[in-house]
mmCIF file of C-alpha atoms in Angstrom:
data_model
loop_
_atom_site.group_PDB
_atom_site.id
_atom_site.type_symbol
_atom_site.label_atom_id
_atom_site.label_comp_id
_atom_site.label_asym_id
_atom_site.label_seq_id
_atom_site.Cartn_x
_atom_site.Cartn_y
_atom_site.Cartn_z
ATOM 1 C CA UNK W 1 -8.262 -43.901 6.762
ATOM 2 C CA UNK W 2 -10.551 -42.297 9.206
ATOM 3 C CA UNK W 3 -13.002 -39.924 7.993
ATOM 4 C CA UNK W 4 -12.594 -36.262 7.953
ATOM 5 C CA UNK W 5 -15.067 -34.730 10.402
ATOM 6 C CA UNK W 6 -17.049 -32.386 9.019
ATOM 7 C CA UNK W 7 -15.311 -29.136 10.578
ATOM 8 C CA UNK W 8 -12.009 -30.167 8.455
ATOM 9 C CA UNK W 9 -13.926 -31.545 5.306
ATOM 10 C CA UNK W 10 -15.283 -27.344 5.019
ATOM 11 C CA UNK W 11 -11.307 -26.201 6.259
ATOM 12 C CA UNK W 12 -9.939 -28.553 3.065
ATOM 13 C CA UNK W 13 -12.830 -27.036 0.761
ATOM 14 C CA UNK W 14 -11.795 -24.039 1.650
ATOM 15 C CA UNK W 15 -8.790 -24.362 0.534
ATOM 16 C CA UNK W 16 -9.336 -25.614 -2.249
ATOM 17 C CA UNK W 17 -11.460 -23.199 -2.722
ATOM 18 C CA UNK W 18 -8.193 -20.542 -3.099
ATOM 19 C CA UNK W 19 -6.381 -22.713 -4.773
ATOM 20 C CA UNK W 20 -8.679 -21.826 -6.849
ATOM 21 C CA UNK W 21 -8.669 -18.201 -6.628
ATOM 22 C CA UNK W 22 -4.713 -18.337 -6.861
ATOM 23 C CA UNK W 23 -4.228 -20.777 -10.762
ATOM 24 C CA UNK W 24 -7.434 -17.984 -11.734
ATOM 25 C CA UNK W 25 -9.040 -17.498 -15.152
ATOM 26 C CA UNK W 26 -6.650 -18.525 -18.625
ATOM 27 C CA UNK W 27 -4.742 -15.127 -19.945
ATOM 28 C CA UNK W 28 -3.793 -15.729 -23.560
ATOM 29 C CA UNK W 29 -0.122 -14.436 -24.973
ATOM 30 C CA UNK W 30 -2.415 -11.422 -26.320
ATOM 31 C CA UNK W 31 -4.731 -10.316 -23.780
ATOM 32 C CA UNK W 32 -1.919 -10.955 -21.221
ATOM 33 C CA UNK W 33 0.499 -7.777 -22.800
ATOM 34 C CA UNK W 34 -2.819 -6.299 -22.411
ATOM 35 C CA UNK W 35 -3.394 -6.486 -18.961
ATOM 36 C CA UNK W 36 1.145 -5.753 -18.162
ATOM 37 C CA UNK W 37 0.848 -2.763 -16.101
ATOM 38 C CA UNK W 38 2.697 0.380 -16.822
ATOM 39 C CA UNK W 39 3.618 3.590 -15.672
ATOM 40 C CA UNK W 40 2.638 6.621 -17.680
ATOM 41 C CA UNK W 41 6.151 8.638 -18.677
ATOM 42 C CA UNK W 42 4.677 12.425 -19.652
ATOM 43 C CA UNK W 43 1.521 14.639 -19.501
ATOM 44 C CA UNK W 44 0.900 13.883 -22.913
ATOM 45 C CA UNK W 45 0.399 10.311 -22.566
ATOM 46 C CA UNK W 46 -1.752 10.572 -19.256
ATOM 47 C CA UNK W 47 -3.760 13.160 -20.915
ATOM 48 C CA UNK W 48 -4.700 11.594 -24.257
ATOM 49 C CA UNK W 49 -5.598 7.825 -22.039
ATOM 50 C CA UNK W 50 -1.971 6.002 -23.411
ATOM 51 C CA UNK W 51 -2.722 3.044 -21.485
ATOM 52 C CA UNK W 52 -1.730 -0.649 -23.488
ATOM 53 C CA UNK W 53 -5.635 -1.609 -22.116
ATOM 54 C CA UNK W 54 -7.371 1.253 -23.184
ATOM 55 C CA UNK W 55 -9.649 -0.376 -24.638
ATOM 56 C CA UNK W 56 -10.065 -3.384 -21.440
ATOM 57 C CA UNK W 57 -12.949 -3.744 -19.046
ATOM 58 C CA UNK W 58 -10.979 -4.006 -15.689
ATOM 59 C CA UNK W 59 -14.155 -5.483 -13.889
ATOM 60 C CA UNK W 60 -13.357 -8.673 -15.385
ATOM 61 C CA UNK W 61 -10.215 -8.443 -14.409
ATOM 62 C CA UNK W 62 -9.595 -6.605 -11.041
ATOM 63 C CA UNK W 63 -11.748 -7.804 -8.191
ATOM 64 C CA UNK W 64 -13.880 -4.437 -6.875
ATOM 65 C CA UNK W 65 -12.584 -3.778 -3.023
ATOM 66 C CA UNK W 66 -15.378 -6.041 -0.110
ATOM 67 C CA UNK W 67 -15.029 -4.000 2.831
ATOM 68 C CA UNK W 68 -17.696 -6.379 4.121
ATOM 69 C CA UNK W 69 -14.364 -9.238 4.880
ATOM 70 C CA UNK W 70 -12.753 -7.154 7.257
ATOM 71 C CA UNK W 71 -14.526 -6.149 11.297
ATOM 72 C CA UNK W 72 -13.752 -3.399 13.721
ATOM 73 C CA UNK W 73 -10.455 -3.300 13.843
ATOM 74 C CA UNK W 74 -8.543 -4.280 17.157
ATOM 75 C CA UNK W 75 -4.934 -3.609 19.076
ATOM 76 C CA UNK W 76 -3.582 -6.402 20.639
ATOM 77 C CA UNK W 77 -0.981 -4.577 22.074
ATOM 78 C CA UNK W 78 1.787 -6.932 23.641
ATOM 79 C CA UNK W 79 -0.190 -10.409 23.355
ATOM 80 C CA UNK W 80 -0.061 -9.485 19.207
ATOM 81 C CA UNK W 81 3.079 -12.474 19.404
ATOM 82 C CA UNK W 82 0.829 -15.433 21.043
ATOM 83 C CA UNK W 83 -2.738 -16.343 21.437
ATOM 84 C CA UNK W 84 -4.131 -14.687 24.084
ATOM 85 C CA UNK W 85 -8.470 -13.129 25.220
ATOM 86 C CA UNK W 86 -7.890 -9.170 26.245
ATOM 87 C CA UNK W 87 -8.477 -7.412 23.154
ATOM 88 C CA UNK W 88 -8.138 -3.726 22.826
ATOM 89 C CA UNK W 89 -11.225 -2.554 20.425
ATOM 90 C CA UNK W 90 -10.291 0.664 18.074
ATOM 91 C CA UNK W 91 -12.178 3.476 18.541
ATOM 92 C CA UNK W 92 -12.647 7.569 17.346
ATOM 93 C CA UNK W 93 -10.478 8.815 19.544
ATOM 94 C CA UNK W 94 -7.642 6.125 20.286
ATOM 95 C CA UNK W 95 -7.744 5.200 16.717
ATOM 96 C CA UNK W 96 -3.829 5.312 14.117
ATOM 97 C CA UNK W 97 -4.007 3.589 10.764
ATOM 98 C CA UNK W 98 -1.162 2.283 8.583
ATOM 99 C CA UNK W 99 -0.091 2.659 4.863
ATOM 100 C CA UNK W 100 1.820 0.589 3.434
ATOM 101 C CA UNK W 101 4.141 2.105 0.636
ATOM 102 C CA UNK W 102 5.516 -0.979 -1.519
ATOM 103 C CA UNK W 103 8.708 0.338 -2.524
ATOM 104 C CA UNK W 104 10.250 -2.357 -3.867
ATOM 105 C CA UNK W 105 13.881 -2.587 -6.214
ATOM 106 C CA UNK W 106 11.711 0.315 -8.144
ATOM 107 C CA UNK W 107 8.507 -2.037 -9.280
ATOM 108 C CA UNK W 108 7.232 -3.080 -11.656
ATOM 109 C CA UNK W 109 9.394 -6.455 -12.041
ATOM 110 C CA UNK W 110 7.667 -9.737 -12.262
ATOM 111 C CA UNK W 111 4.679 -8.255 -10.740
ATOM 112 C CA UNK W 112 3.557 -6.550 -13.409
ATOM 113 C CA UNK W 113 2.547 -8.968 -15.205
ATOM 114 C CA UNK W 114 -1.339 -10.062 -14.717
ATOM 115 C CA UNK W 115 -0.912 -13.472 -12.084
ATOM 116 C CA UNK W 116 1.354 -11.008 -11.465
ATOM 117 C CA UNK W 117 4.795 -13.494 -10.230
ATOM 118 C CA UNK W 118 5.093 -17.614 -11.373
ATOM 119 C CA UNK W 119 8.226 -17.968 -8.833
ATOM 120 C CA UNK W 120 7.733 -19.126 -4.976
ATOM 121 C CA UNK W 121 10.163 -17.493 -3.726
ATOM 122 C CA UNK W 122 9.068 -14.158 -4.612
ATOM 123 C CA UNK W 123 8.669 -10.407 -1.662
ATOM 124 C CA UNK W 124 4.509 -11.213 -1.076
ATOM 125 C CA UNK W 125 2.700 -9.620 1.005
ATOM 126 C CA UNK W 126 0.496 -12.060 3.449
ATOM 127 C CA UNK W 127 -0.302 -9.129 7.141
ATOM 128 C CA UNK W 128 -3.345 -7.365 4.588
ATOM 129 C CA UNK W 129 -5.267 -7.466 8.266
ATOM 130 C CA UNK W 130 -2.524 -5.021 10.264
ATOM 131 C CA UNK W 131 -3.318 -2.898 6.743
ATOM 132 C CA UNK W 132 -6.082 0.169 6.251
ATOM 133 C CA UNK W 133 -4.108 1.492 2.889
ATOM 134 C CA UNK W 134 -1.668 0.312 -0.109
ATOM 135 C CA UNK W 135 0.313 2.981 -2.198
ATOM 136 C CA UNK W 136 1.625 1.207 -4.494
ATOM 137 C CA UNK W 137 5.986 3.290 -5.645
ATOM 138 C CA UNK W 138 7.090 4.226 -8.146
ATOM 139 C CA UNK W 139 9.851 6.944 -9.632
ATOM 140 C CA UNK W 140 7.524 7.268 -12.496
ATOM 141 C CA UNK W 141 4.590 10.279 -13.233
ATOM 142 C CA UNK W 142 2.653 8.042 -12.839
ATOM 143 C CA UNK W 143 2.333 4.737 -11.040
ATOM 144 C CA UNK W 144 -0.798 2.715 -11.867
ATOM 145 C CA UNK W 145 -0.756 -0.517 -9.687
ATOM 146 C CA UNK W 146 -0.449 -4.116 -11.106
ATOM 147 C CA UNK W 147 -3.267 -6.133 -11.280
ATOM 148 C CA UNK W 148 -1.903 -8.398 -8.847
ATOM 149 C CA UNK W 149 -1.746 -6.121 -5.891
ATOM 150 C CA UNK W 150 -5.360 -4.255 -6.623
ATOM 151 C CA UNK W 151 -7.017 -8.007 -6.615
ATOM 152 C CA UNK W 152 -5.340 -9.364 -3.273
ATOM 153 C CA UNK W 153 -5.352 -6.323 -1.591
ATOM 154 C CA UNK W 154 -9.500 -5.578 -1.997
ATOM 155 C CA UNK W 155 -10.286 -9.135 -1.232
ATOM 156 C CA UNK W 156 -8.681 -8.416 2.549
ATOM 157 C CA UNK W 157 -10.147 -4.761 2.057
ATOM 158 C CA UNK W 158 -7.783 -2.245 1.731
ATOM 159 C CA UNK W 159 -8.148 0.529 -0.248
ATOM 160 C CA UNK W 160 -5.153 0.935 -3.126
ATOM 161 C CA UNK W 161 -3.620 4.486 -4.086
ATOM 162 C CA UNK W 162 -0.874 4.353 -6.606
ATOM 163 C CA UNK W 163 0.985 7.478 -7.272
ATOM 164 C CA UNK W 164 1.252 11.033 -9.224
ATOM 165 C CA UNK W 165 5.001 12.062 -8.266
ATOM 166 C CA UNK W 166 6.813 14.818 -10.059
ATOM 167 C CA UNK W 167 10.637 15.432 -9.858
ATOM 168 C CA UNK W 168 11.035 17.786 -13.040
ATOM 169 C CA UNK W 169 10.139 21.046 -13.504
ATOM 170 C CA UNK W 170 9.168 21.040 -16.951
ATOM 171 C CA UNK W 171 6.698 18.622 -15.578
ATOM 172 C CA UNK W 172 5.401 20.420 -13.514
ATOM 173 C CA UNK W 173 5.431 23.345 -15.951
ATOM 174 C CA UNK W 174 3.306 21.460 -17.847
ATOM 175 C CA UNK W 175 0.450 20.671 -15.181
ATOM 176 C CA UNK W 176 0.732 23.801 -13.494
ATOM 177 C CA UNK W 177 0.411 26.259 -16.700
ATOM 178 C CA UNK W 178 -3.707 26.828 -16.380
ATOM 179 C CA UNK W 179 -6.530 26.630 -14.116
ATOM 180 C CA UNK W 180 -8.131 24.438 -17.608
ATOM 181 C CA UNK W 181 -3.919 21.926 -17.439
ATOM 182 C CA UNK W 182 -4.984 22.158 -13.122
ATOM 183 C CA UNK W 183 -8.907 20.487 -14.070
ATOM 184 C CA UNK W 184 -7.234 18.174 -16.918
ATOM 185 C CA UNK W 185 -5.235 16.403 -15.090
ATOM 186 C CA UNK W 186 -7.603 15.794 -12.532
ATOM 187 C CA UNK W 187 -9.920 14.150 -15.145
ATOM 188 C CA UNK W 188 -7.422 12.041 -15.884
ATOM 189 C CA UNK W 189 -5.984 10.875 -12.497
ATOM 190 C CA UNK W 190 -9.476 10.177 -11.846
ATOM 191 C CA UNK W 191 -10.281 8.619 -14.700
ATOM 192 C CA UNK W 192 -7.346 6.599 -13.874
ATOM 193 C CA UNK W 193 -8.759 5.319 -11.423
ATOM 194 C CA UNK W 194 -12.131 4.081 -12.732
ATOM 195 C CA UNK W 195 -10.503 2.736 -15.047
ATOM 196 C CA UNK W 196 -8.016 -0.057 -13.755
ATOM 197 C CA UNK W 197 -10.217 -0.248 -10.148
ATOM 198 C CA UNK W 198 -7.834 1.114 -8.131
ATOM 199 C CA UNK W 199 -9.151 3.781 -4.448
ATOM 200 C CA UNK W 200 -7.047 7.016 -5.483
ATOM 201 C CA UNK W 201 -3.347 8.499 -5.503
ATOM 202 C CA UNK W 202 -0.398 9.585 -3.034
ATOM 203 C CA UNK W 203 0.542 13.242 -4.670
ATOM 204 C CA UNK W 204 4.141 13.713 -4.283
ATOM 205 C CA UNK W 205 5.974 17.013 -5.648
ATOM 206 C CA UNK W 206 9.594 17.080 -5.094
ATOM 207 C CA UNK W 207 10.395 20.169 -7.086
ATOM 208 C CA UNK W 208 10.013 23.304 -6.316
ATOM 209 C CA UNK W 209 6.978 25.247 -7.337
ATOM 210 C CA UNK W 210 7.233 29.483 -8.221
ATOM 211 C CA UNK W 211 5.037 30.891 -5.456
ATOM 212 C CA UNK W 212 2.349 31.741 -8.635
ATOM 213 C CA UNK W 213 1.698 28.808 -9.339
ATOM 214 C CA UNK W 214 1.266 27.813 -5.861
ATOM 215 C CA UNK W 215 -2.924 28.666 -6.162
ATOM 216 C CA UNK W 216 -2.293 26.064 -9.022
ATOM 217 C CA UNK W 217 -1.025 23.191 -6.850
ATOM 218 C CA UNK W 218 -3.414 24.227 -3.198
ATOM 219 C CA UNK W 219 -6.392 23.504 -6.641
ATOM 220 C CA UNK W 220 -5.028 20.931 -7.967
ATOM 221 C CA UNK W 221 -4.575 18.909 -4.275
ATOM 222 C CA UNK W 222 -8.557 20.982 -3.797
ATOM 223 C CA UNK W 223 -9.951 18.596 -6.529
ATOM 224 C CA UNK W 224 -8.210 15.631 -7.527
ATOM 225 C CA UNK W 225 -9.711 14.420 -3.643
ATOM 226 C CA UNK W 226 -13.357 16.579 -3.954
ATOM 227 C CA UNK W 227 -13.325 14.335 -8.308
ATOM 228 C CA UNK W 228 -11.489 11.200 -5.783
ATOM 229 C CA UNK W 229 -13.623 10.945 -3.712
ATOM 230 C CA UNK W 230 -17.182 11.691 -5.776
ATOM 231 C CA UNK W 231 -16.556 9.345 -8.270
ATOM 232 C CA UNK W 232 -14.211 6.684 -6.594
ATOM 233 C CA UNK W 233 -15.469 4.053 -4.179
ATOM 234 C CA UNK W 234 -14.088 3.992 -0.647
ATOM 235 C CA UNK W 235 -11.515 7.178 -2.805
ATOM 236 C CA UNK W 236 -8.318 8.959 -1.275
ATOM 237 C CA UNK W 237 -5.699 11.841 -1.886
ATOM 238 C CA UNK W 238 -2.781 11.858 0.530
ATOM 239 C CA UNK W 239 -0.203 14.320 0.590
ATOM 240 C CA UNK W 240 3.058 13.528 1.276
ATOM 241 C CA UNK W 241 4.720 16.400 3.089
ATOM 242 C CA UNK W 242 7.100 18.148 0.610
ATOM 243 C CA UNK W 243 6.854 21.775 -0.503
ATOM 244 C CA UNK W 244 5.758 24.481 1.881
ATOM 245 C CA UNK W 245 3.671 27.510 1.286
ATOM 246 C CA UNK W 246 6.509 29.562 -0.476
ATOM 247 C CA UNK W 247 6.879 26.558 -2.723
ATOM 248 C CA UNK W 248 10.090 25.829 -1.553
ATOM 249 C CA UNK W 249 11.116 22.092 -1.184
ATOM 250 C CA UNK W 250 11.654 21.828 1.742
ATOM 251 C CA UNK W 251 10.250 18.747 3.750
ATOM 252 C CA UNK W 252 8.914 19.667 7.347
ATOM 253 C CA UNK W 253 8.908 16.106 8.532
ATOM 254 C CA UNK W 254 5.984 16.928 10.444
ATOM 255 C CA UNK W 255 2.652 18.606 10.409
ATOM 256 C CA UNK W 256 3.016 22.361 11.126
ATOM 257 C CA UNK W 257 2.051 26.290 9.230
ATOM 258 C CA UNK W 258 4.214 25.421 6.641
ATOM 259 C CA UNK W 259 2.308 22.328 5.319
ATOM 260 C CA UNK W 260 -1.386 22.395 7.309
ATOM 261 C CA UNK W 261 -3.162 23.948 3.523
ATOM 262 C CA UNK W 262 -1.721 20.203 1.997
ATOM 263 C CA UNK W 263 -3.341 18.255 5.096
ATOM 264 C CA UNK W 264 -6.783 20.380 4.172
ATOM 265 C CA UNK W 265 -7.277 19.566 1.335
ATOM 266 C CA UNK W 266 -6.381 16.193 1.112
ATOM 267 C CA UNK W 267 -7.706 12.789 3.774
ATOM 268 C CA UNK W 268 -3.781 12.773 4.923
ATOM 269 C CA UNK W 269 -0.862 14.006 5.250
ATOM 270 C CA UNK W 270 2.168 11.416 4.696
ATOM 271 C CA UNK W 271 5.226 12.861 6.865
ATOM 272 C CA UNK W 272 8.470 12.457 5.446
ATOM 273 C CA UNK W 273 10.838 9.832 7.673
ATOM 274 C CA UNK W 274 13.627 11.301 9.065
ATOM 275 C CA UNK W 275 11.546 13.760 12.124
ATOM 276 C CA UNK W 276 12.252 13.318 15.761
ATOM 277 C CA UNK W 277 10.419 13.489 19.455
ATOM 278 C CA UNK W 278 10.136 17.497 18.614
ATOM 279 C CA UNK W 279 8.148 16.532 15.252
ATOM 280 C CA UNK W 280 6.278 14.761 16.713
ATOM 281 C CA UNK W 281 5.224 17.221 19.383
ATOM 282 C CA UNK W 282 4.422 20.528 17.941
ATOM 283 C CA UNK W 283 2.101 17.646 14.787
ATOM 284 C CA UNK W 284 0.065 17.001 18.119
ATOM 285 C CA UNK W 285 0.468 21.490 18.289
ATOM 286 C CA UNK W 286 -1.317 21.701 14.397
ATOM 287 C CA UNK W 287 -3.428 18.927 14.233
ATOM 288 C CA UNK W 288 -5.130 20.678 17.441
ATOM 289 C CA UNK W 289 -5.266 23.694 15.816
ATOM 290 C CA UNK W 290 -6.718 22.160 12.202
ATOM 291 C CA UNK W 291 -9.430 20.539 14.441
ATOM 292 C CA UNK W 292 -8.326 16.661 13.173
ATOM 293 C CA UNK W 293 -7.852 13.301 14.106
ATOM 294 C CA UNK W 294 -4.418 12.912 14.854
ATOM 295 C CA UNK W 295 -5.116 9.958 12.211
ATOM 296 C CA UNK W 296 -4.790 11.473 9.168
ATOM 297 C CA UNK W 297 -1.147 12.715 10.177
ATOM 298 C CA UNK W 298 0.853 9.395 9.225
ATOM 299 C CA UNK W 299 4.819 9.533 10.194
ATOM 300 C CA UNK W 300 6.596 7.741 8.198
ATOM 301 C CA UNK W 301 8.010 4.975 8.547
ATOM 302 C CA UNK W 302 11.461 3.897 6.376
ATOM 303 C CA UNK W 303 12.539 -0.186 7.053
ATOM 304 C CA UNK W 304 15.495 0.302 5.407
ATOM 305 C CA UNK W 305 16.252 2.868 8.427
ATOM 306 C CA UNK W 306 17.569 6.357 6.857
ATOM 307 C CA UNK W 307 16.736 9.184 9.391
ATOM 308 C CA UNK W 308 15.408 6.954 12.138
ATOM 309 C CA UNK W 309 16.317 2.419 13.161
ATOM 310 C CA UNK W 310 14.662 0.333 10.137
ATOM 311 C CA UNK W 311 14.945 -3.002 10.494
ATOM 312 C CA UNK W 312 14.972 -5.314 12.698
ATOM 313 C CA UNK W 313 15.104 -2.392 14.997
ATOM 314 C CA UNK W 314 12.285 -0.063 13.003
ATOM 315 C CA UNK W 315 10.015 -1.825 15.525
ATOM 316 C CA UNK W 316 11.669 1.183 17.935
ATOM 317 C CA UNK W 317 10.388 4.417 16.272
ATOM 318 C CA UNK W 318 6.828 2.181 15.626
ATOM 319 C CA UNK W 319 6.092 2.611 18.651
ATOM 320 C CA UNK W 320 7.150 6.058 19.400
ATOM 321 C CA UNK W 321 4.963 7.130 16.661
ATOM 322 C CA UNK W 322 1.856 4.594 18.635
ATOM 323 C CA UNK W 323 2.290 5.945 21.790
ATOM 324 C CA UNK W 324 2.210 9.688 19.999
ATOM 325 C CA UNK W 325 -1.410 8.930 18.528
ATOM 326 C CA UNK W 326 -0.429 8.764 15.258
ATOM 327 C CA UNK W 327 -0.549 6.441 12.123
ATOM 328 C CA UNK W 328 2.154 5.209 10.230
ATOM 329 C CA UNK W 329 4.108 5.370 7.094
ATOM 330 C CA UNK W 330 5.828 2.733 6.113
ATOM 331 C CA UNK W 331 7.965 2.911 3.376
ATOM 332 C CA UNK W 332 10.217 0.047 1.551
ATOM 333 C CA UNK W 333 8.705 -3.076 3.422
ATOM 334 C CA UNK W 334 10.183 -5.081 0.349
ATOM 335 C CA UNK W 335 13.914 -4.621 2.222
ATOM 336 C CA UNK W 336 13.367 -7.919 4.409
ATOM 337 C CA UNK W 337 13.676 -10.082 0.657
ATOM 338 C CA UNK W 338 15.400 -7.326 -1.188
ATOM 339 C CA UNK W 339 18.247 -8.008 2.337
ATOM 340 C CA UNK W 340 18.405 -11.346 1.324
ATOM 341 C CA UNK W 341 21.675 -10.655 -1.316
ATOM 342 C CA UNK W 342 23.836 -10.048 2.058
ATOM 343 C CA UNK W 343 24.234 -13.029 2.519
ATOM 344 C CA UNK W 344 24.632 -14.712 -0.016
ATOM 345 C CA UNK W 345 21.214 -15.300 -1.487
ATOM 346 C CA UNK W 346 20.203 -15.539 -5.248
ATOM 347 C CA UNK W 347 16.534 -13.975 -5.247
ATOM 348 C CA UNK W 348 16.531 -13.673 -9.115
ATOM 349 C CA UNK W 349 16.760 -16.596 -9.214
ATOM 350 C CA UNK W 350 13.922 -17.850 -12.001
ATOM 351 C CA UNK W 351 12.951 -21.157 -11.131
ATOM 352 C CA UNK W 352 13.124 -19.776 -7.219
ATOM 353 C CA UNK W 353 15.243 -21.170 -4.082
ATOM 354 C CA UNK W 354 14.114 -23.107 -1.119
ATOM 355 C CA UNK W 355 16.002 -20.971 1.507
ATOM 356 C CA UNK W 356 15.141 -17.707 0.071
ATOM 357 C CA UNK W 357 11.544 -18.192 0.298
ATOM 358 C CA UNK W 358 12.579 -19.800 4.431
ATOM 359 C CA UNK W 359 14.776 -16.969 4.956
ATOM 360 C CA UNK W 360 12.469 -14.470 3.475
ATOM 361 C CA UNK W 361 9.716 -15.664 6.370
ATOM 362 C CA UNK W 362 12.290 -15.255 9.061
ATOM 363 C CA UNK W 363 12.926 -12.030 8.330
ATOM 364 C CA UNK W 364 9.813 -11.098 7.474
ATOM 365 C CA UNK W 365 8.803 -12.280 10.551
ATOM 366 C CA UNK W 366 10.933 -11.277 12.772
ATOM 367 C CA UNK W 367 10.230 -6.919 11.466
ATOM 368 C CA UNK W 368 6.669 -7.752 11.370
ATOM 369 C CA UNK W 369 6.384 -9.424 14.371
ATOM 370 C CA UNK W 370 7.848 -6.887 16.044
ATOM 371 C CA UNK W 371 4.628 -3.799 15.120
ATOM 372 C CA UNK W 372 2.311 -6.053 15.383
ATOM 373 C CA UNK W 373 1.473 -4.817 19.027
ATOM 374 C CA UNK W 374 1.129 -1.233 17.879
ATOM 375 C CA UNK W 375 -1.004 -1.451 14.440
ATOM 376 C CA UNK W 376 -4.770 -1.911 14.764
ATOM 377 C CA UNK W 377 -6.425 -5.864 13.370
ATOM 378 C CA UNK W 378 -9.356 -6.347 11.324
ATOM 379 C CA UNK W 379 -9.782 -10.178 11.356
ATOM 380 C CA UNK W 380 -10.340 -11.182 7.153
ATOM 381 C CA UNK W 381 -13.224 -14.058 6.727
ATOM 382 C CA UNK W 382 -11.542 -17.426 6.320
ATOM 383 C CA UNK W 383 -11.354 -17.540 2.831
ATOM 384 C CA UNK W 384 -9.718 -14.549 2.443
ATOM 385 C CA UNK W 385 -6.774 -15.066 4.996
ATOM 386 C CA UNK W 386 -6.070 -18.127 3.114
ATOM 387 C CA UNK W 387 -5.664 -16.905 0.430
ATOM 388 C CA UNK W 388 -2.505 -14.635 2.050
ATOM 389 C CA UNK W 389 -0.465 -17.627 4.156
ATOM 390 C CA UNK W 390 -0.571 -19.698 1.014
ATOM 391 C CA UNK W 391 1.289 -18.048 -0.577
ATOM 392 C CA UNK W 392 4.533 -18.952 -1.232
ATOM 393 C CA UNK W 393 3.756 -22.781 -0.764
ATOM 394 C CA UNK W 394 4.409 -24.580 -4.400
ATOM 395 C CA UNK W 395 1.085 -25.502 -5.882
ATOM 396 C CA UNK W 396 2.209 -29.482 -5.125
ATOM 397 C CA UNK W 397 2.963 -29.282 -1.242
ATOM 398 C CA UNK W 398 -0.025 -28.398 -0.600
ATOM 399 C CA UNK W 399 -1.083 -30.951 -2.211
ATOM 400 C CA UNK W 400 0.125 -33.596 -0.874
ATOM 401 C CA UNK W 401 -0.375 -31.838 3.150
ATOM 402 C CA UNK W 402 -4.914 -31.999 1.861
ATOM 403 C CA UNK W 403 -4.172 -35.314 1.585
ATOM 404 C CA UNK W 404 -3.402 -35.787 4.830
ATOM 405 C CA UNK W 405 -5.373 -32.950 6.508
ATOM 406 C CA UNK W 406 -7.695 -33.527 9.323
ATOM 407 C CA UNK W 407 -6.649 -37.583 9.112
ATOM 408 C CA UNK W 408 -6.139 -39.619 12.361
#
């Protein structure tokens, strides 16, 4: 056999390093049960910190956010789908950010386990270099991101936010009952970030708020943002476009005077996905009145195609967002995996399926590559990049390739 070149030796060592990261720590069954992610269902559980891992030091299991792995982002523009040398640097004047909102089949699936899913063909996300924020979403009261997602995102320098969603009037009445209850809820949510090691919240109030309680809702968003900024490294709070200034649940699909106060009290607003070009124009006008950069406005893009083009045509929606200088919030990128069952694939096969794996990557490429021209990219260090690229390969397949890697 021909000896490996020095460069091949270094690359091979990096691949082996990443494989060891994937195997990770040995976790006993009892500890694994404590480390399994779970949502918080009600206010009592939230305020009393009733989580099964309350006595665990999560710093032993969650990697800290490593922003050093990311370079200054660039726009690839038309060269996104091939190797080219032209790069347009992202500046404060042209910055557009990307928030990925992972909402797949209710979430807390196999990814809830400490080592995440063990199915090699399961859903995975690898395009971290294009992402600025990652949100783990469910319709539970408080959604805490699982450890696997935290480690994957943090390894690539991406902050992770959980979801605080209010979809029941009784739940709203509890946390807005008084100024003290607002402060207690802020403290409880901030404690969760500190305990589990994630960076903040997407706040989504999906019920009508009595007008008399609107000052407390504003106070809640303002105090949560301040507490997250001061106590959580790289902390972020985003408001979802839902309730207006009169307390009505009325999605605006734009930034305007009816929801601007929430925009001022948070790090950014995720706009509902049913917008049109008129909404974009009015949002731009409101941003100018706020004297704020446009990248704090995240226009929603639903990959399932609700209200605007989705699926393989969602790039058209992304293109329109980019042309108007706004950031984007992508809902449900798991469409590329969820919809495989329409073609007769069994995505729940416990043993995994090579055809599911291949078809998933095909669908994912068809959607993602078309978006890349409109998104900023921050290069990541080689080990982090390989960790993403190797997901979906069986360990035996990787070792077989390594055996011949770099040989003549």
